[in-house]
Every structure is written in structure tokens, then in C-alpha cells.
Amino acid sequence: MVDVSSRCHESVTNICPSPWPLKRRRSAVAENGVLAILVASCARQSLGRDLFFSPSFYNKIIFQPNIDHQAVLTVIQTFRLLILYSQFVVFLVLLHSYEEHWLHTGLNFLLFEMLTVLALLSHAKTMLTDPGSVPKGNATEENIERLQAAEEFKVIYKCQKCCSIKPDRAHHCSVCDRCIRRMDHHCPWVNNCVGEANQKYFVLFTMYIALLSFHALYWGIWQFVLCVGKEWHSCSNLGPPGTTLMLIFLMFEAILFAIFTSVMFGTQLSAICSDETAIESLKR
């Protein structure tokens, strides 16, 4: 049996010695074909000693190095303002018919608020959950030797961009500047990647927003028809022009989000059923 560790020692020590850069690309292959270590050039960076993802969310997720933070905050605040606007319409217009249609209005209000809370919770969970990031700079001599001992026949890949051991089906995100396990895509609406660990929350988020949008569309149309039938008498406190504009904008917002989130929800379900991420389907 060939001593793999001794024959590959020179290549292993050059994988990513902290804090010095790897000067050239090397391949170390054991003579008996047991192991192949593929390494690529990587930039000078501080590697750190912890093999696990840091719990500091604000340093790793929100303040990502390659992202326009102002644009991300604009996107997230726009989403929250649209949710806030829908609540504004509910309390100023849609609940105005409670006295005459208390059962219908009450049930719709409870359903609308329930979907809103679930959508906000799933959005926060998608945004705050580590999507499955691979620790940066974990391609050290100790880790390589440990993997050699555990899986002799496994080919070990290293990402040249974040200097980490790259698991199967992991992809490097240029926005997060790290590899993500089973990365589907990077979503600006949650300022996070959709990957192995948070995909279920993203699926729930798109589903709840789609249901909320369809429900808002139904409730807005119902209220508009009711107001027209009553010739806008006791329809709301805003008068016919203001009520009409608010309902039209609510329905436009509902249609837009219903189409967008329904497509995203269907895409995610298709990816789950086929066991293929969006990146993998594009590379196929």
C-alpha cells in the first residue's frame, strides 16, 4: 500500500497555507490511483481556524462583500412598504363593510392577517438562516489529511475563489463570496442565497405571498363591486376617487406579486421533484 500522506505532503501543504497565497496550480495523484487532490490558485486571505460557519449573521449574510447594500435595503424596504400598504387598505377600506357583511369581512380579515404573518416569518427565516455555506479557507493540511483518512477513494475539490474544500453539488456565490451547498440562486428579496438549509423557508415564503396576493385580489374586487352597487355610499371614509385609486393599486400589486411568486413557487417545486437546482439545470 502506498503511503498516500507522505507522497502528497508537498501538495497538501501548498493547498492554502495561511496567510500566504498558493503560487501555482498543482495536482497530486497517488501512484495507486487511490487519491486525487485538485487544487487551484487562490488569493491571499486570512483563513481562520474554525471549520464551521460563524454565527454572526450581520457579518456574513447582511454585510456581504460584493453586494450593493443600498440596493438590497431598497428591495427589502419596498417589500415591507407594499405589505404595509396592503394593511393600510384593509383597515381604511376593506373593513368598512364589516357591519353589513360581518361574517364575510371577518373571515377575510383573519385569513389575510394570518397569511401576512406567515409570509413575514418565512421571509425572515429565509433571510436569517445560513443557506449551507462552506467555511472559508478550510482547505488546510489538517483537514485534507482528515479527509484522506476518512474517504480514500474520494476526489477532493477546492474552490479557487474562497479557498475552501468544495463539497459535491456546491457552487460559489459571487455575492456572498463563499461556496453554498446545493445553491439554487441568490435572491435579492431576502438578501441571501437559496441553498440546502433554507430552501424550504423560501418555498413557504413564495407560497404564502402567492396565496396572500390571490386573496387580496379577490377581496379588492369584491369590495369594488360592493362599492359600485352601493353607488359609493358608506363605502369608505376616503370618498369615491380615493377609494377607487387605493383598490386599483392594491389589485395591481396583487396581480404582480401573484404572477411572480407563483412562477417562483412552481420553479422551486419542479427543482425539488427533479432533485436539480437552478444552477445545475442551466449547466445541463
Short mmCIF file of N, CA and C in Angstrom, two decimals, residues 193-278:
data_model
loop_
_atom_site.label_atom_id
_atom_site.label_comp_id
_atom_site.label_asym_id
_atom_site.label_seq_id
_atom_site.Cartn_x
_atom_site.Cartn_y
_atom_site.Cartn_z
N CYS A 193 -28.56 33.65 -0.21
CA CYS A 193 -28.65 32.56 -1.18
C CYS A 193 -29.78 31.62 -0.78
N VAL A 194 -30.36 30.97 -1.76
CA VAL A 194 -31.30 29.88 -1.51
C VAL A 194 -30.52 28.59 -1.72
N GLY A 195 -30.32 27.86 -0.64
CA GLY A 195 -29.50 26.67 -0.70
C GLY A 195 -30.08 25.52 0.09
N GLU A 196 -29.21 24.62 0.46
CA GLU A 196 -29.61 23.37 1.11
C GLU A 196 -30.40 23.59 2.39
N ALA A 197 -30.00 24.56 3.20
CA ALA A 197 -30.56 24.70 4.54
C ALA A 197 -31.77 25.63 4.63
N ASN A 198 -31.97 26.49 3.65
CA ASN A 198 -33.09 27.45 3.76
C ASN A 198 -34.05 27.39 2.58
N GLN A 199 -33.92 26.40 1.72
CA GLN A 199 -34.82 26.33 0.57
C GLN A 199 -36.27 26.12 0.99
N LYS A 200 -36.48 25.32 2.04
CA LYS A 200 -37.86 25.07 2.47
C LYS A 200 -38.54 26.35 2.94
N TYR A 201 -37.78 27.23 3.58
CA TYR A 201 -38.36 28.50 4.03
C TYR A 201 -38.65 29.42 2.84
N PHE A 202 -37.80 29.36 1.82
CA PHE A 202 -38.04 30.16 0.62
C PHE A 202 -39.29 29.66 -0.12
N VAL A 203 -39.47 28.34 -0.17
CA VAL A 203 -40.67 27.78 -0.80
C VAL A 203 -41.92 28.24 -0.05
N LEU A 204 -41.87 28.20 1.27
CA LEU A 204 -43.01 28.67 2.06
C LEU A 204 -43.25 30.16 1.86
N PHE A 205 -42.18 30.92 1.77
CA PHE A 205 -42.30 32.37 1.55
C PHE A 205 -43.02 32.67 0.24
N THR A 206 -42.60 32.03 -0.85
CA THR A 206 -43.25 32.26 -2.14
C THR A 206 -44.70 31.77 -2.13
N MET A 207 -44.96 30.67 -1.45
CA MET A 207 -46.33 30.15 -1.39
C MET A 207 -47.24 31.10 -0.62
N TYR A 208 -46.79 31.58 0.53
CA TYR A 208 -47.62 32.48 1.34
C TYR A 208 -47.87 33.81 0.63
N ILE A 209 -46.85 34.34 -0.04
CA ILE A 209 -47.04 35.60 -0.77
C ILE A 209 -48.01 35.40 -1.93
N ALA A 210 -47.92 34.26 -2.62
CA ALA A 210 -48.84 33.98 -3.72
C ALA A 210 -50.28 33.87 -3.21
N LEU A 211 -50.46 33.13 -2.12
CA LEU A 211 -51.81 33.00 -1.54
C LEU A 211 -52.33 34.34 -1.05
N LEU A 212 -51.46 35.11 -0.42
CA LEU A 212 -51.85 36.44 0.06
C LEU A 212 -52.24 37.35 -1.09
N SER A 213 -51.53 37.26 -2.19
CA SER A 213 -51.82 38.10 -3.36
C SER A 213 -53.15 37.73 -3.99
N PHE A 214 -53.40 36.43 -4.15
CA PHE A 214 -54.68 35.99 -4.72
C PHE A 214 -55.84 36.38 -3.81
N HIS A 215 -55.62 36.27 -2.51
CA HIS A 215 -56.68 36.64 -1.57
C HIS A 215 -56.94 38.14 -1.60
N ALA A 216 -55.87 38.94 -1.66
CA ALA A 216 -56.04 40.40 -1.74
C ALA A 216 -56.75 40.79 -3.03
N LEU A 217 -56.44 40.09 -4.12
CA LEU A 217 -57.11 40.37 -5.40
C LEU A 217 -58.60 40.08 -5.31
N TYR A 218 -58.95 38.93 -4.71
CA TYR A 218 -60.36 38.59 -4.55
C TYR A 218 -61.08 39.61 -3.67
N TRP A 219 -60.48 39.93 -2.53
CA TRP A 219 -61.12 40.84 -1.58
C TRP A 219 -61.25 42.24 -2.16
N GLY A 220 -60.26 42.69 -2.90
CA GLY A 220 -60.32 44.01 -3.53
C GLY A 220 -61.42 44.09 -4.59
N ILE A 221 -61.54 43.04 -5.42
CA ILE A 221 -62.59 43.02 -6.44
C ILE A 221 -63.96 42.98 -5.78
N TRP A 222 -64.10 42.16 -4.74
CA TRP A 222 -65.38 42.06 -4.03
C TRP A 222 -65.78 43.42 -3.45
N GLN A 223 -64.85 44.12 -2.85
CA GLN A 223 -65.14 45.42 -2.26
C GLN A 223 -65.47 46.45 -3.33
N PHE A 224 -64.77 46.38 -4.46
CA PHE A 224 -65.03 47.32 -5.55
C PHE A 224 -66.44 47.13 -6.11
N VAL A 225 -66.84 45.88 -6.31
CA VAL A 225 -68.19 45.59 -6.80
C VAL A 225 -69.23 46.05 -5.79
N LEU A 226 -68.95 45.84 -4.50
CA LEU A 226 -69.87 46.27 -3.45
C LEU A 226 -70.03 47.79 -3.45
N CYS A 227 -68.92 48.50 -3.61
CA CYS A 227 -68.98 49.97 -3.61
C CYS A 227 -69.74 50.50 -4.83
N VAL A 228 -69.54 49.87 -5.98
CA VAL A 228 -70.27 50.28 -7.18
C VAL A 228 -71.76 50.03 -7.01
N GLY A 229 -72.11 48.89 -6.41
CA GLY A 229 -73.52 48.57 -6.19
C GLY A 229 -74.19 49.53 -5.23
N LYS A 230 -73.44 50.03 -4.27
CA LYS A 230 -73.98 50.98 -3.29
C LYS A 230 -73.79 52.43 -3.74
N GLU A 231 -73.30 52.61 -4.97
CA GLU A 231 -73.02 53.94 -5.51
C GLU A 231 -72.09 54.73 -4.58
N TRP A 232 -71.14 54.00 -3.99
CA TRP A 232 -70.07 54.55 -3.17
C TRP A 232 -70.58 55.19 -1.87
N HIS A 233 -71.80 54.88 -1.47
CA HIS A 233 -72.31 55.40 -0.21
C HIS A 233 -71.84 54.50 0.94
N SER A 234 -71.26 55.10 1.96
CA SER A 234 -70.77 54.36 3.13
C SER A 234 -69.80 53.25 2.74
N CYS A 235 -69.01 53.52 1.70
CA CYS A 235 -68.05 52.51 1.23
C CYS A 235 -66.73 52.64 1.97
N SER A 236 -66.30 53.87 2.20
CA SER A 236 -65.08 54.13 2.98
C SER A 236 -65.09 55.59 3.40
N ASN A 237 -64.11 55.96 4.17
CA ASN A 237 -64.01 57.34 4.63
C ASN A 237 -63.23 58.23 3.67
N LEU A 238 -62.80 57.67 2.54
CA LEU A 238 -61.93 58.40 1.63
C LEU A 238 -62.67 59.02 0.45
N GLY A 239 -63.92 58.65 0.25
CA GLY A 239 -64.64 59.13 -0.91
C GLY A 239 -64.38 58.27 -2.13
N PRO A 240 -65.21 58.38 -3.18
CA PRO A 240 -65.07 57.54 -4.38
C PRO A 240 -63.70 57.61 -5.05
N PRO A 241 -63.13 58.81 -5.32
CA PRO A 241 -61.84 58.83 -6.02
C PRO A 241 -60.72 58.15 -5.23
N GLY A 242 -60.61 58.49 -3.95
CA GLY A 242 -59.56 57.90 -3.13
C GLY A 242 -59.71 56.40 -2.97
N THR A 243 -60.95 55.95 -2.75
CA THR A 243 -61.20 54.51 -2.60
C THR A 243 -60.87 53.77 -3.89
N THR A 244 -61.27 54.33 -5.02
CA THR A 244 -61.01 53.69 -6.31
C THR A 244 -59.51 53.55 -6.56
N LEU A 245 -58.77 54.62 -6.32
CA LEU A 245 -57.32 54.58 -6.55
C LEU A 245 -56.64 53.56 -5.64
N MET A 246 -57.05 53.51 -4.39
CA MET A 246 -56.42 52.58 -3.45
C MET A 246 -56.72 51.14 -3.83
N LEU A 247 -57.96 50.86 -4.23
CA LEU A 247 -58.32 49.50 -4.62
C LEU A 247 -57.63 49.09 -5.91
N ILE A 248 -57.53 50.01 -6.86
CA ILE A 248 -56.86 49.69 -8.13
C ILE A 248 -55.38 49.39 -7.90
N PHE A 249 -54.73 50.20 -7.07
CA PHE A 249 -53.31 49.95 -6.80
C PHE A 249 -53.12 48.65 -6.03
N LEU A 250 -54.03 48.35 -5.11
CA LEU A 250 -53.95 47.09 -4.37
C LEU A 250 -54.09 45.90 -5.30
N MET A 251 -55.04 45.98 -6.24
CA MET A 251 -55.24 44.87 -7.17
C MET A 251 -54.08 44.74 -8.15
N PHE A 252 -53.51 45.87 -8.56
CA PHE A 252 -52.33 45.82 -9.43
C PHE A 252 -51.16 45.16 -8.70
N GLU A 253 -50.95 45.57 -7.46
CA GLU A 253 -49.89 44.96 -6.64
C GLU A 253 -50.13 43.46 -6.45
N ALA A 254 -51.39 43.09 -6.21
CA ALA A 254 -51.72 41.68 -6.00
C ALA A 254 -51.47 40.86 -7.26
N ILE A 255 -51.85 41.38 -8.42
CA ILE A 255 -51.63 40.65 -9.68
C ILE A 255 -50.14 40.48 -9.94
N LEU A 256 -49.38 41.54 -9.73
CA LEU A 256 -47.93 41.48 -9.98
C LEU A 256 -47.25 40.45 -9.10
N PHE A 257 -47.54 40.49 -7.81
CA PHE A 257 -46.90 39.55 -6.89
C PHE A 257 -47.45 38.13 -7.06
N ALA A 258 -48.71 38.01 -7.41
CA ALA A 258 -49.27 36.67 -7.62
C ALA A 258 -48.58 35.96 -8.77
N ILE A 259 -48.35 36.67 -9.86
CA ILE A 259 -47.68 36.07 -11.02
C ILE A 259 -46.23 35.72 -10.68
N PHE A 260 -45.53 36.68 -10.09
CA PHE A 260 -44.11 36.49 -9.80
C PHE A 260 -43.87 35.34 -8.82
N THR A 261 -44.59 35.36 -7.70
CA THR A 261 -44.36 34.33 -6.68
C THR A 261 -44.91 32.98 -7.10
N SER A 262 -45.96 32.95 -7.90
CA SER A 262 -46.47 31.66 -8.39
C SER A 262 -45.45 30.99 -9.30
N VAL A 263 -44.82 31.79 -10.15
CA VAL A 263 -43.77 31.24 -11.02
C VAL A 263 -42.60 30.74 -10.19
N MET A 264 -42.18 31.52 -9.19
CA MET A 264 -41.08 31.10 -8.33
C MET A 264 -41.44 29.85 -7.54
N PHE A 265 -42.65 29.79 -7.04
CA PHE A 265 -43.10 28.61 -6.28
C PHE A 265 -43.12 27.37 -7.17
N GLY A 266 -43.64 27.51 -8.38
CA GLY A 266 -43.65 26.39 -9.31
C GLY A 266 -42.25 25.95 -9.70
N THR A 267 -41.36 26.91 -9.88
CA THR A 267 -39.97 26.58 -10.21
C THR A 267 -39.30 25.81 -9.09
N GLN A 268 -39.54 26.24 -7.86
CA GLN A 268 -38.95 25.55 -6.72
C GLN A 268 -39.51 24.14 -6.55
N LEU A 269 -40.80 23.97 -6.75
CA LEU A 269 -41.39 22.63 -6.67
C LEU A 269 -40.82 21.72 -7.75
N SER A 270 -40.66 22.26 -8.94
CA SER A 270 -40.07 21.48 -10.03
C SER A 270 -38.64 21.07 -9.71
N ALA A 271 -37.88 21.99 -9.12
CA ALA A 271 -36.50 21.68 -8.75
C ALA A 271 -36.43 20.61 -7.66
N ILE A 272 -37.37 20.67 -6.72
CA ILE A 272 -37.40 19.67 -5.65
C ILE A 272 -37.77 18.30 -6.20
N CYS A 273 -38.76 18.26 -7.07
CA CYS A 273 -39.21 16.98 -7.65
C CYS A 273 -38.13 16.35 -8.53
N SER A 274 -37.40 17.17 -9.26
CA SER A 274 -36.36 16.66 -10.16
C SER A 274 -35.01 16.54 -9.47
N ASP A 275 -34.92 17.00 -8.22
CA ASP A 275 -33.67 16.97 -7.46
C ASP A 275 -32.56 17.65 -8.26
N GLU A 276 -32.87 18.85 -8.76
CA GLU A 276 -31.91 19.59 -9.57
C GLU A 276 -32.07 21.07 -9.29
N THR A 277 -31.01 21.73 -8.90
CA THR A 277 -31.07 23.16 -8.62
C THR A 277 -31.12 23.96 -9.92
N ALA A 278 -31.41 25.25 -9.79
CA ALA A 278 -31.48 26.11 -10.97
C ALA A 278 -30.12 26.20 -11.67
#
